Short mmCIF file of C-alpha atoms in Angstrom, two decimals:
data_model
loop_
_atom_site.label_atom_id
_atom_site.label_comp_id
_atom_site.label_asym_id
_atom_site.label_seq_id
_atom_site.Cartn_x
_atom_site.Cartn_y
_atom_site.Cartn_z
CA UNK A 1 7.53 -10.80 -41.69
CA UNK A 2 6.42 -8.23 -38.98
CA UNK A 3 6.84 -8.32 -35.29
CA UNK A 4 2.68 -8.88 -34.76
CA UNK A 5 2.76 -12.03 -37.34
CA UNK A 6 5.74 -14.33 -36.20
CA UNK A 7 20.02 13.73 -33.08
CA UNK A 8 22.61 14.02 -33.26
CA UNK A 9 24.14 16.48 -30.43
CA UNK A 10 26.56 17.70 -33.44
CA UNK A 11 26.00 19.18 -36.67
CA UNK A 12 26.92 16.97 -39.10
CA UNK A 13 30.00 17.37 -40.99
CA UNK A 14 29.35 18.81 -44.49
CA UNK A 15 30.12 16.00 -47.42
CA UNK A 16 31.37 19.28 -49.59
CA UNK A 17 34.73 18.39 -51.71
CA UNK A 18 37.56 20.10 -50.17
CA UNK A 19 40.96 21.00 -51.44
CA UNK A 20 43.57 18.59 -50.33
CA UNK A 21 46.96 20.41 -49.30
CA UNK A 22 48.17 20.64 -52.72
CA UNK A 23 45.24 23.11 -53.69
CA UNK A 24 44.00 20.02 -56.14
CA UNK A 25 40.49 18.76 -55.28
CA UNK A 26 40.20 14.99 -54.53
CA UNK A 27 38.12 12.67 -55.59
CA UNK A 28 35.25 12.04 -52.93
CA UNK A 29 36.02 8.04 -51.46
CA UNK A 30 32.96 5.93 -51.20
CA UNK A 31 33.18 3.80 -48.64
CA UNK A 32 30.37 1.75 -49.24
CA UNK A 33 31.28 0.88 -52.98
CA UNK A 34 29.63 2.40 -56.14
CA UNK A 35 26.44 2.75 -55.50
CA UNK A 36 27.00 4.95 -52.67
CA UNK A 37 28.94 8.48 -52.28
CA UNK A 38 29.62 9.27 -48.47
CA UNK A 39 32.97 10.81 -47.77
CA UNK A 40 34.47 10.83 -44.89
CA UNK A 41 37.39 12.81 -45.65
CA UNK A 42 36.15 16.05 -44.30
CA UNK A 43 35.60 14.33 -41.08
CA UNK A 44 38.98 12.71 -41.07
CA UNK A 45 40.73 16.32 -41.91
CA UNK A 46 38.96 17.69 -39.19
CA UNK A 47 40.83 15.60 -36.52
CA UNK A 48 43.74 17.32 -35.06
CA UNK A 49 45.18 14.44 -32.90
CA UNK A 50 44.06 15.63 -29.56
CA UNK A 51 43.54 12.20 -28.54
CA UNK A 52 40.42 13.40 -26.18
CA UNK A 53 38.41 10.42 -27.69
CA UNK A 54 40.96 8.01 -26.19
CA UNK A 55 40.47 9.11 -22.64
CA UNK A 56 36.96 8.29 -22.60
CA UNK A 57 36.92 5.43 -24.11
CA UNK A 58 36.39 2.51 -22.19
CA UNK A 59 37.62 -0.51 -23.37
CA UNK A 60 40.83 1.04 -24.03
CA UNK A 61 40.78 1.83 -20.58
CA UNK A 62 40.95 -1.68 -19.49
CA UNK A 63 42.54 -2.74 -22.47
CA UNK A 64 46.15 -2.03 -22.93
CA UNK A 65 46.29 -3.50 -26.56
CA UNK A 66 43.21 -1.90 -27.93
CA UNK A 67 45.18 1.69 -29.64
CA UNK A 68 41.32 3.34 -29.55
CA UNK A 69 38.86 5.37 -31.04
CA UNK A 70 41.21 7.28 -32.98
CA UNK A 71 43.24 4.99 -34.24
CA UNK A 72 40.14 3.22 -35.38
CA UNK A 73 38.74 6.62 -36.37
CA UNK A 74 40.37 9.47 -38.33
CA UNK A 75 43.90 7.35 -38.08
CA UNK A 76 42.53 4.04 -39.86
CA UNK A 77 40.63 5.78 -42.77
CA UNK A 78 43.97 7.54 -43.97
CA UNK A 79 45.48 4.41 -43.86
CA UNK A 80 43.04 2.32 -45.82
CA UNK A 81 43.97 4.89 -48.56
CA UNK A 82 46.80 3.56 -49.13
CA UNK A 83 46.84 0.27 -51.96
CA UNK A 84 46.85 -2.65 -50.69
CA UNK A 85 45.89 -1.63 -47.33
CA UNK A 86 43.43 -3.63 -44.88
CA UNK A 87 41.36 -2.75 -41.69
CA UNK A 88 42.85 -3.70 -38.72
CA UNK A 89 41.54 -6.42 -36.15
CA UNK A 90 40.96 -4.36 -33.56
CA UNK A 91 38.14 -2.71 -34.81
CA UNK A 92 36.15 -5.94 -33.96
CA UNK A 93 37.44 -4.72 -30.31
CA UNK A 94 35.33 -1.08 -30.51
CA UNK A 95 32.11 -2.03 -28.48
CA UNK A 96 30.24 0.98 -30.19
CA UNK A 97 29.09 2.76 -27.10
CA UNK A 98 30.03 6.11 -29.33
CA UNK A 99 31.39 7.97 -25.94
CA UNK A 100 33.78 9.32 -28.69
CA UNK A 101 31.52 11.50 -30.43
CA UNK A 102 30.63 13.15 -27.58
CA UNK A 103 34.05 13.86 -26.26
CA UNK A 104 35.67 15.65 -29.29
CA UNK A 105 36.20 19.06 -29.96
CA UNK A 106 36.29 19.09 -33.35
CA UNK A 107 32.88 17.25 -34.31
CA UNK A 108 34.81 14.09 -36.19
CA UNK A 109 32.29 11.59 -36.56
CA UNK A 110 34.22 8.69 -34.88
CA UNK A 111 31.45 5.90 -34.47
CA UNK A 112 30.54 6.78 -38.23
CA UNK A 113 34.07 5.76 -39.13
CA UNK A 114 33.89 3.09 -36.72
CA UNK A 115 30.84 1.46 -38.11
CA UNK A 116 31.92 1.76 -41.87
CA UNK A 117 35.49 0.61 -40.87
CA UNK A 118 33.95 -3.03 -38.98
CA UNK A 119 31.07 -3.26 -41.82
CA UNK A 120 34.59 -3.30 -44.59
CA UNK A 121 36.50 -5.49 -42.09
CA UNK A 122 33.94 -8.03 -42.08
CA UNK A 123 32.53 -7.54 -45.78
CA UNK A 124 36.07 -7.81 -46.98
CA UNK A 125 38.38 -10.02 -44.25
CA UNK A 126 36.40 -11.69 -41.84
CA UNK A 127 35.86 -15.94 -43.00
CA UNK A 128 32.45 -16.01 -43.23
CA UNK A 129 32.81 -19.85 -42.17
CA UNK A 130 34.58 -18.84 -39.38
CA UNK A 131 32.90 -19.76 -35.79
CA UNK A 132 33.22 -15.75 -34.81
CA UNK A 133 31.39 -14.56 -38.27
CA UNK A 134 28.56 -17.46 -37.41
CA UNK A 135 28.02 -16.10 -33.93
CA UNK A 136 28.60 -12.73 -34.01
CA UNK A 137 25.81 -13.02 -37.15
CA UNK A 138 23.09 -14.88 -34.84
CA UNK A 139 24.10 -11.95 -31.89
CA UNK A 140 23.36 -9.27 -34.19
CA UNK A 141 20.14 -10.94 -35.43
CA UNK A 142 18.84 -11.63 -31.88
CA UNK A 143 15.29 -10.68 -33.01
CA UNK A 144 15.32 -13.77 -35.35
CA UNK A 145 16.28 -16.08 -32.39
CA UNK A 146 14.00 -14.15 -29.97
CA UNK A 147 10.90 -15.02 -32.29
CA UNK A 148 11.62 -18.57 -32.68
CA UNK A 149 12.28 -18.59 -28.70
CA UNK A 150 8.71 -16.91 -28.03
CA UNK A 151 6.77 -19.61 -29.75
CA UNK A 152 7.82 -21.95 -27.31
CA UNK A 153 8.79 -20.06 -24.48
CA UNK A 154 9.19 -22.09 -21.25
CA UNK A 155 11.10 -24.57 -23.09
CA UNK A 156 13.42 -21.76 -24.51
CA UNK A 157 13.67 -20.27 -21.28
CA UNK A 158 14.85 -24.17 -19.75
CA UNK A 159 16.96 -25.08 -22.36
CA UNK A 160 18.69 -21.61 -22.66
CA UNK A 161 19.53 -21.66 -18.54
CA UNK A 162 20.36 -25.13 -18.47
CA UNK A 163 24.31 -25.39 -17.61
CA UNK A 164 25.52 -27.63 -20.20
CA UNK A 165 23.79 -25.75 -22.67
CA UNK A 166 25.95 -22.79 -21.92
CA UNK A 167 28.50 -24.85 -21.61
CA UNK A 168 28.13 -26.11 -25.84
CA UNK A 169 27.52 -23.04 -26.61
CA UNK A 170 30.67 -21.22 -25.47
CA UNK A 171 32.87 -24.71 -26.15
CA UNK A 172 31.36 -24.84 -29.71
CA UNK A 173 30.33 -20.78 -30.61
CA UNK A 174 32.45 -18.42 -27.98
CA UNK A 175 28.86 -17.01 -25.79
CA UNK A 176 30.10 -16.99 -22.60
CA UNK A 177 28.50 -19.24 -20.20
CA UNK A 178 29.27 -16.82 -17.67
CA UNK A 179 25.77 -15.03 -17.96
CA UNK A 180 21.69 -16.37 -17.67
CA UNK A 181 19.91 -15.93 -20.93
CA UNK A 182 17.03 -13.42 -20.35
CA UNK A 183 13.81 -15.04 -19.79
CA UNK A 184 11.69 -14.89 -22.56
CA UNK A 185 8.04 -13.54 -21.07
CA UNK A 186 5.18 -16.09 -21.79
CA UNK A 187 3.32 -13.11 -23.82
CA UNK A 188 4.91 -10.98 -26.10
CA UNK A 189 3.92 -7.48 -26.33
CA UNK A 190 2.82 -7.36 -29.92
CA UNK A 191 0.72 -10.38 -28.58
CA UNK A 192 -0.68 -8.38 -25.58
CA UNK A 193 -1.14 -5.31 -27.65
CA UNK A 194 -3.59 -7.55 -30.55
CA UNK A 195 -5.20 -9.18 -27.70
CA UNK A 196 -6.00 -5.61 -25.64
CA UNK A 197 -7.59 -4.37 -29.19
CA UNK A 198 -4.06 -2.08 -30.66
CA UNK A 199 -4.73 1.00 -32.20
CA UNK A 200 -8.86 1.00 -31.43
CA UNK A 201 -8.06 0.31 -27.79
CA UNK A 202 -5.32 2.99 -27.46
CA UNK A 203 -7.52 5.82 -29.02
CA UNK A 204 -10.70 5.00 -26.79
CA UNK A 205 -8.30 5.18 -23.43
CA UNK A 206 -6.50 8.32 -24.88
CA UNK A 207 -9.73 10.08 -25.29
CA UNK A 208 -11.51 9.07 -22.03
CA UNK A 209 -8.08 10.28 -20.83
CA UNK A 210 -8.44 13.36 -22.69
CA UNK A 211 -11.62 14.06 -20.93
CA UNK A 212 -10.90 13.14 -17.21
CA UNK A 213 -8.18 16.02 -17.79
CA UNK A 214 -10.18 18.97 -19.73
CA UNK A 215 -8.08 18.65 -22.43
CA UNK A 216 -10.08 18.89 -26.13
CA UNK A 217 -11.55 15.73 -26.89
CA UNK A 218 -10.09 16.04 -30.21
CA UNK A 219 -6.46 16.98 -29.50
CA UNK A 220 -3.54 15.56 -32.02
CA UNK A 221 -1.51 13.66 -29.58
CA UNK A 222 -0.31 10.72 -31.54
CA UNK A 223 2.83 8.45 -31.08
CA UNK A 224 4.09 5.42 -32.90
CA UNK A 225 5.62 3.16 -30.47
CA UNK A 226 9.24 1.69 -31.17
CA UNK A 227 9.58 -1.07 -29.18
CA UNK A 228 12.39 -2.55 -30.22
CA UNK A 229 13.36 -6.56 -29.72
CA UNK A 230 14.18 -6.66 -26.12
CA UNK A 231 10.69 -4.88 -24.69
CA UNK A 232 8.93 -7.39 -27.29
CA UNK A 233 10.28 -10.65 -26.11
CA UNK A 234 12.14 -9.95 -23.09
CA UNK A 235 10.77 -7.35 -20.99
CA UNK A 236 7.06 -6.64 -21.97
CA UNK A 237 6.03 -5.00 -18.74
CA UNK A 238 8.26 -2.00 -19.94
CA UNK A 239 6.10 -1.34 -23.39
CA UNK A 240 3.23 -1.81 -21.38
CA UNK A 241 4.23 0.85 -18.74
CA UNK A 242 4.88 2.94 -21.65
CA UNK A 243 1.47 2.57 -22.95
CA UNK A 244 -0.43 3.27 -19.98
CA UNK A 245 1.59 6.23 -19.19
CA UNK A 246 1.12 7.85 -22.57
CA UNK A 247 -2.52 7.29 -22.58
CA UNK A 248 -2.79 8.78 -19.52
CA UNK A 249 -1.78 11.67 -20.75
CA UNK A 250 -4.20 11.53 -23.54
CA UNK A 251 -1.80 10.07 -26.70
CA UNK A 252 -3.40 7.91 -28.96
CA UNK A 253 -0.36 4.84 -29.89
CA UNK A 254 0.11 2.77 -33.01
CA UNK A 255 2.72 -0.23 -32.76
CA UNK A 256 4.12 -0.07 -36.42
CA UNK A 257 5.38 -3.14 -38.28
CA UNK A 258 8.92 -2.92 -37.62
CA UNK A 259 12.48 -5.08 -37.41
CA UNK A 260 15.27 -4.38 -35.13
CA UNK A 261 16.54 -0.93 -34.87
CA UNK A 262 20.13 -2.51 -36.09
CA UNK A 263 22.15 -1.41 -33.26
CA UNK A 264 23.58 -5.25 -32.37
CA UNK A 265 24.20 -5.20 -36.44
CA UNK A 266 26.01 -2.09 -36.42
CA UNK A 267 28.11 -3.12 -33.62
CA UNK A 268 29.46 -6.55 -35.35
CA UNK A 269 29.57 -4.80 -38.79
CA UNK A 270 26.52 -6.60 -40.24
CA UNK A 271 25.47 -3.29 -42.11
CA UNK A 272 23.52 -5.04 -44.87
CA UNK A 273 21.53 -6.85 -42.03
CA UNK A 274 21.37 -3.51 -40.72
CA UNK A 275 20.15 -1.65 -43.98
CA UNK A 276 17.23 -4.46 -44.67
CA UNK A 277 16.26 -3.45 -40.71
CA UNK A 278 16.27 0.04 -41.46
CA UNK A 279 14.75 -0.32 -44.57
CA UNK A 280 10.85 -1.51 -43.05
CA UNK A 281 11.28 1.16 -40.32
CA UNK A 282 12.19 3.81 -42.20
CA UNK A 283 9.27 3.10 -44.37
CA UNK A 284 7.08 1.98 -42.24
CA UNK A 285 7.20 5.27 -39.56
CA UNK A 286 7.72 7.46 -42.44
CA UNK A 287 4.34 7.28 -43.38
CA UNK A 288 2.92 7.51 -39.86
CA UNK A 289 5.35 10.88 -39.42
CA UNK A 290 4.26 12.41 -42.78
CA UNK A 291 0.48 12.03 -40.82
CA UNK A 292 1.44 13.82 -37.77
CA UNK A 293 3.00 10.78 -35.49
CA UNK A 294 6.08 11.61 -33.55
CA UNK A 295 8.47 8.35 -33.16
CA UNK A 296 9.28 7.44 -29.76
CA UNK A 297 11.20 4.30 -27.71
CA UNK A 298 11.85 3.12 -24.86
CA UNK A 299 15.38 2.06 -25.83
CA UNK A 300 18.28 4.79 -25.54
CA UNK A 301 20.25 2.61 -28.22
CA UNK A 302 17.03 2.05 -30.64
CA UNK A 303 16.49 6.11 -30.83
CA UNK A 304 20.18 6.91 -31.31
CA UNK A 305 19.78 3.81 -34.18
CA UNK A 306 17.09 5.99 -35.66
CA UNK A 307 18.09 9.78 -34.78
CA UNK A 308 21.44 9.32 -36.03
CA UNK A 309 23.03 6.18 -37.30
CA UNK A 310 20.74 5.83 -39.87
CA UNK A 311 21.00 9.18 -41.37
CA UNK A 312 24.95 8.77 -41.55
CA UNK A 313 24.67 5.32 -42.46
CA UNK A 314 21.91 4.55 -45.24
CA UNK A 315 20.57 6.57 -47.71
CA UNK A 316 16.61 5.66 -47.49
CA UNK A 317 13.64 7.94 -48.98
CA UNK A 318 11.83 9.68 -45.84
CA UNK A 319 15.02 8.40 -43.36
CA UNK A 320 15.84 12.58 -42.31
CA UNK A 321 11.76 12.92 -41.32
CA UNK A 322 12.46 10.08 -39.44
CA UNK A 323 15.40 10.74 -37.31
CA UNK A 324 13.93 14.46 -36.78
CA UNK A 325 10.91 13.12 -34.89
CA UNK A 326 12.06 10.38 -33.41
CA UNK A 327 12.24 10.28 -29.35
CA UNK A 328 13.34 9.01 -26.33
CA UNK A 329 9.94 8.24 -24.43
CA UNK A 330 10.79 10.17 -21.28
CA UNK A 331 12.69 13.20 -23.21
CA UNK A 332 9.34 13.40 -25.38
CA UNK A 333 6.62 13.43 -22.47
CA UNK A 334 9.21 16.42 -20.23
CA UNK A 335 9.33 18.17 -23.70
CA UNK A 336 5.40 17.98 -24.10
CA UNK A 337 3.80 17.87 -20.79
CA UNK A 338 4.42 18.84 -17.51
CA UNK A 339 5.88 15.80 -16.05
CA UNK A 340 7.38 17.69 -12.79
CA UNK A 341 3.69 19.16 -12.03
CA UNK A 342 2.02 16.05 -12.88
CA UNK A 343 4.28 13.53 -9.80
CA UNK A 344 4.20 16.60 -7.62
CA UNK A 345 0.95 15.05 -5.82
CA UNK A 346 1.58 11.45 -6.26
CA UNK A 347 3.65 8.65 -3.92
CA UNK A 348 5.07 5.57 -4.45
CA UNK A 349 5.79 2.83 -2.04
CA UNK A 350 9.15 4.28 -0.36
CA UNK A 351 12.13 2.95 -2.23
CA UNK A 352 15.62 4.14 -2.83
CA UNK A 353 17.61 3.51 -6.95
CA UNK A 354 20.89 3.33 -7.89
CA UNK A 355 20.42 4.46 -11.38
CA UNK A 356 22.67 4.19 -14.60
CA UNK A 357 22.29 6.51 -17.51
CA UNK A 358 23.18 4.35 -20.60
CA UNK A 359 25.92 5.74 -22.81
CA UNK A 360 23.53 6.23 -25.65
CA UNK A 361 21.68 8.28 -23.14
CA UNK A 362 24.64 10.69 -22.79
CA UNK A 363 25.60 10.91 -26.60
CA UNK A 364 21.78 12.31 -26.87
CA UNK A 365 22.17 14.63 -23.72
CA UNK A 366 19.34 12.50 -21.91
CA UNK A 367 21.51 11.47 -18.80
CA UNK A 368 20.27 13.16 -16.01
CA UNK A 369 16.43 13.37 -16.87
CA UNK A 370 15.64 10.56 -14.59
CA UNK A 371 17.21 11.36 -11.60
CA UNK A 372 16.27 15.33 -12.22
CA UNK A 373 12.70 14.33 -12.78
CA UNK A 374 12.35 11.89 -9.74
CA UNK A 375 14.09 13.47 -7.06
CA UNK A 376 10.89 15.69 -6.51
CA UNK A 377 8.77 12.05 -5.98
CA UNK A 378 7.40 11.06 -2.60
CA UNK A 379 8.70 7.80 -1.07
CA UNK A 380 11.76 8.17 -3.85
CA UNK A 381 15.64 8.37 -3.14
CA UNK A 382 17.53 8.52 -6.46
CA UNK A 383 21.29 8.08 -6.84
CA UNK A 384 23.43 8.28 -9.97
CA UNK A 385 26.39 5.21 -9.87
CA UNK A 386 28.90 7.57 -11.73
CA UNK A 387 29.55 8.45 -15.68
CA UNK A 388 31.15 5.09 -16.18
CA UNK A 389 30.53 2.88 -19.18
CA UNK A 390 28.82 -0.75 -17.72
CA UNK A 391 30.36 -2.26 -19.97
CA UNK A 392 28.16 -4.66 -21.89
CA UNK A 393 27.59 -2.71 -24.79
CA UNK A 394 24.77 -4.68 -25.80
CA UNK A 395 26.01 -7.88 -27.74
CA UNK A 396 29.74 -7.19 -26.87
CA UNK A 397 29.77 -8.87 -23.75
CA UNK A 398 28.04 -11.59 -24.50
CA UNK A 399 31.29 -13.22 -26.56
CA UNK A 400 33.14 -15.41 -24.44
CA UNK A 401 36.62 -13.62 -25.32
CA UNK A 402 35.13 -9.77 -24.72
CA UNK A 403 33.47 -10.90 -21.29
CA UNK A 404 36.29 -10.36 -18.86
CA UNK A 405 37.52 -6.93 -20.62
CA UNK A 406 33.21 -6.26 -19.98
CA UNK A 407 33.12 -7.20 -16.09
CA UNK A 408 36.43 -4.80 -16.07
CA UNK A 409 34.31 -2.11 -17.69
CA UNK A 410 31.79 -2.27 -15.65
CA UNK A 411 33.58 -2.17 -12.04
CA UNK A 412 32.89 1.41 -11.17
CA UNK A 413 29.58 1.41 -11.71
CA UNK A 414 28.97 -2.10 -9.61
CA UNK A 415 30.85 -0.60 -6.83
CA UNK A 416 28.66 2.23 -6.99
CA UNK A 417 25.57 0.45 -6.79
CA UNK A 418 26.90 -1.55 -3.66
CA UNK A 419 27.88 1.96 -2.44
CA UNK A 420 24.42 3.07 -2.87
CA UNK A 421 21.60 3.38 -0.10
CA UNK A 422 18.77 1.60 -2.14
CA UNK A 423 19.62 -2.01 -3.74
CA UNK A 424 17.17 -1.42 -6.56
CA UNK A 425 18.58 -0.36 -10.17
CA UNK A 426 17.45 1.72 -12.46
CA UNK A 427 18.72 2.51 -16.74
CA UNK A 428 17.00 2.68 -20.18
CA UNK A 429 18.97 0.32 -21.54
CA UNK A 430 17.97 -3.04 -21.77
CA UNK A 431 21.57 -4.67 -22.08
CA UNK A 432 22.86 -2.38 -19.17
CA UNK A 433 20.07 -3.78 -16.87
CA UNK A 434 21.47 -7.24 -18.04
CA UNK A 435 24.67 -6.20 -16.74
CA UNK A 436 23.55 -4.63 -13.70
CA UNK A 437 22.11 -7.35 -12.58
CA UNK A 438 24.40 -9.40 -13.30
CA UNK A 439 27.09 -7.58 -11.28
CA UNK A 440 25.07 -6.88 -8.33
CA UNK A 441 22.27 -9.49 -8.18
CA UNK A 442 20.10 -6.01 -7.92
CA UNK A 443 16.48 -5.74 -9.02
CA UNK A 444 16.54 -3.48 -12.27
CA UNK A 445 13.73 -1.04 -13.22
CA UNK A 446 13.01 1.17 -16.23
CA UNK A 447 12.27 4.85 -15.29
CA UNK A 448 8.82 4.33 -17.44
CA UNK A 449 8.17 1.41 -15.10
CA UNK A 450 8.07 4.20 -11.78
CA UNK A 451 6.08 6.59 -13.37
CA UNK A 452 3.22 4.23 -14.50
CA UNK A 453 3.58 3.39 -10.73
CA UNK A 454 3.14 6.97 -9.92
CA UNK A 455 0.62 7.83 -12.28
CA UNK A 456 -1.60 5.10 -13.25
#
């Protein structure tokens, strides 16, 4: 059922068999099971107990009982060697913002061993009757509850705000009832995009486009759009700022059939949820990339999904074409156009940001393109809160037992923002704009959503 009808900044570690100490060679450990041969062992070897990943991370920060990333890591995978041997609790406490990866010096691929170590824990030890398997599985599927929601939206949107709802649901399923429910918008985008005419529509603007800027009628400027869940049923005026902004530069879009880009299943170890996901995208924009499509999003989380989670997670025909031309929307049109030249004429009604770059904005070196871009725009202030984490990490702080250690988190950055001159926010991420609101009662924008104000 499709959406329309209901790189990594390391190399990645080499899988080669090494010699363990004793100069005998090891048999490679599969951590999926037997029909699958990733080894982590090289990555595991590699770590040399700096313990750099546990100063960035941020829920052991705040959290004096979580023993971090590399305990949960390089630490945790030696152990689970041993017979008998289980994954430990805490790795249900990792809110998979992958700061880790970025932080150590030796290229260990943490939030790999992170993911495979949650997808065992709950494969293997989690009750699947239990009341925190049941609602972490409905979290992670949020695109199944989002569909149902947009069928009948002002009555989802009611029910979902109304107080003793929130108060069942955290009584009888652990959501806090500490946060509003996003709105679900009255009109989809997939529904907006059929309705405007899709891929005809998109290739008439891109070449009338093409033509008001002297550029060859003819040129190969196509994109297929990952939208992702949230910009779908949430916030459609984001996918539609996207749109409008490509075209004007003269890119023809497609809106592929797709599913979620399995980050929320990833982060509660629902990896076969995650795999059937990744399966329809895979296939679905491999075929549009083999004809000369480049992948973008508006999401930070949904391109890191695609650029590198599901090259070190799943092994899918066409899934390595994928993640090499997939995109961030903004990173794409500052690699392809000249975005600087093209805002150096325009104005916007004057208005000052506080803006937030996403941690799956910094593990993809994207987290100053937004303020470096718009700090040359008219009527513009721009000012970054501070490297902090905000804390929501998507589905994470959304349980009613991780929402307090979330708020923590995020305490930096909200102080920021009240710091700040403008009280206007600003992130890619969808779930950090949940949060930023939420801690400052601010306004939050997409980036994409100021330059369709400044160019179209």
């Amino acid at each position: 059922m499709s959406d329309a009808e209901n790189p990594p900044t390391t190399e990645p570690i080499d899988p080669a068999v090494r010699d363990g100490p004793s100069g005998a060679d090891f048999e490679p450990v599969s951590v999926f099971g037997d029909d699958a041969t990733m080894d982590l062992r090289p990555g595991a070897d590699n770590c040399y107990k700096c313990s750099v990943c546990d100063t960035v991370c941020p829920v052991a920060e705040v959290d004096d009982d979580f023993p971090g990333p590399k305990f949960q890591g390089p630490e945790q995978w030696r152990l689970k060697r041993k017979e008998g041997s289980e994954i430990d609790d805490s790795i249900m406490s990792c809110s998979n913002c992958m700061r880790c990866d970025d932080a150590c010096p030796s290229s260990v691929p943490l939030s790999q061993m992170h993911n495979t170590a949650r997808g065992e824990y709950v494969d293997e030890q989690m009750n699947k009757l239990s009341v925190e398997y049941v609602r972490n599985r409905i979290l992670a599927n949020y695109r199944t509850s989002a569909w149902f929601a947009s069928k009948v939206p002002r009555l989802a949107n009611a029910v979902m705000r109304f107080g003793p709802t929130r108060w069942v649901m955290e009584k009888a399923m652990g959501v806090t009832s500490e946060r509003e429910f996003p709105a679900f918008a009255t009109q989809t985008f997939r529904e907006w995009w059929r309705e405007r005419g899709g891929a005809d529509a998109s290739r008439r603007n891109a070449r009338e486009a093409r033509e008001r800027r002297g550029d060859p009628v003819d040129a190969d400027k196509k994109v297929a759009y990952f939208h992702g869940c949230y910009s779908n049923y949430n916030t459609p005026e984001v996918a539609k700022a996207l749109v409008h902004v490509f075209e004007s530069f003269g890119y023809e879009l497609v809106a592929p059939e797709q599913r979620c880009s399995g980050t929320p299943m990833f982060a509660n170890g629902m990896l076969d949820d995650a795999e059937r996901a990744a399966e329809v995208n895979v296939s679905s924009f491999a075929d549009l990339v083999e004809e000369g499509y480049d992948a973008v999003a508006s999401c930070t989380s949904c391109s890191m999904a695609l650029r590198q989670e599901y090259p070190e997670l799943f092994d899918i025909e066409g899934i390595e074409d994928v993640a090499e031309n997939t995109f961030e929307a903004l990173e794409y049109l500052r690699i392809q156009e000249d975005l600087e030249g093209a805002i150096a004429n325009a104005s916007v009604e004057e208005q000052a940001f506080a803006y937030h770059a996403p941690c799956h904005a910094r593990n993809q070196g994207l987290d100053r393109q937004a303020l470096e871009l718009f700090r040359e725009l008219d009527g513009v202030a721009m000012e970054d809160v501070g490297d902090s984490c905000s804390g929501i990490s998507g589905t994470y702080g959304w349980k009613e037992e991780k929402y307090e250690t979330s708020m923590k988190i995020g305490e930096d950055m909200f102080e920021h923002m009240h710091d700040a001159a403008g009280d206007v926010g600003m992130t890619e991420c969808p779930t950090c704009a949940m949060q930023m609101e939420h801690g400052t009662g601010y306004e939050i924008k997409h980036p994409l959503q100021l330059l369709e104000e400044a160019l179209c």
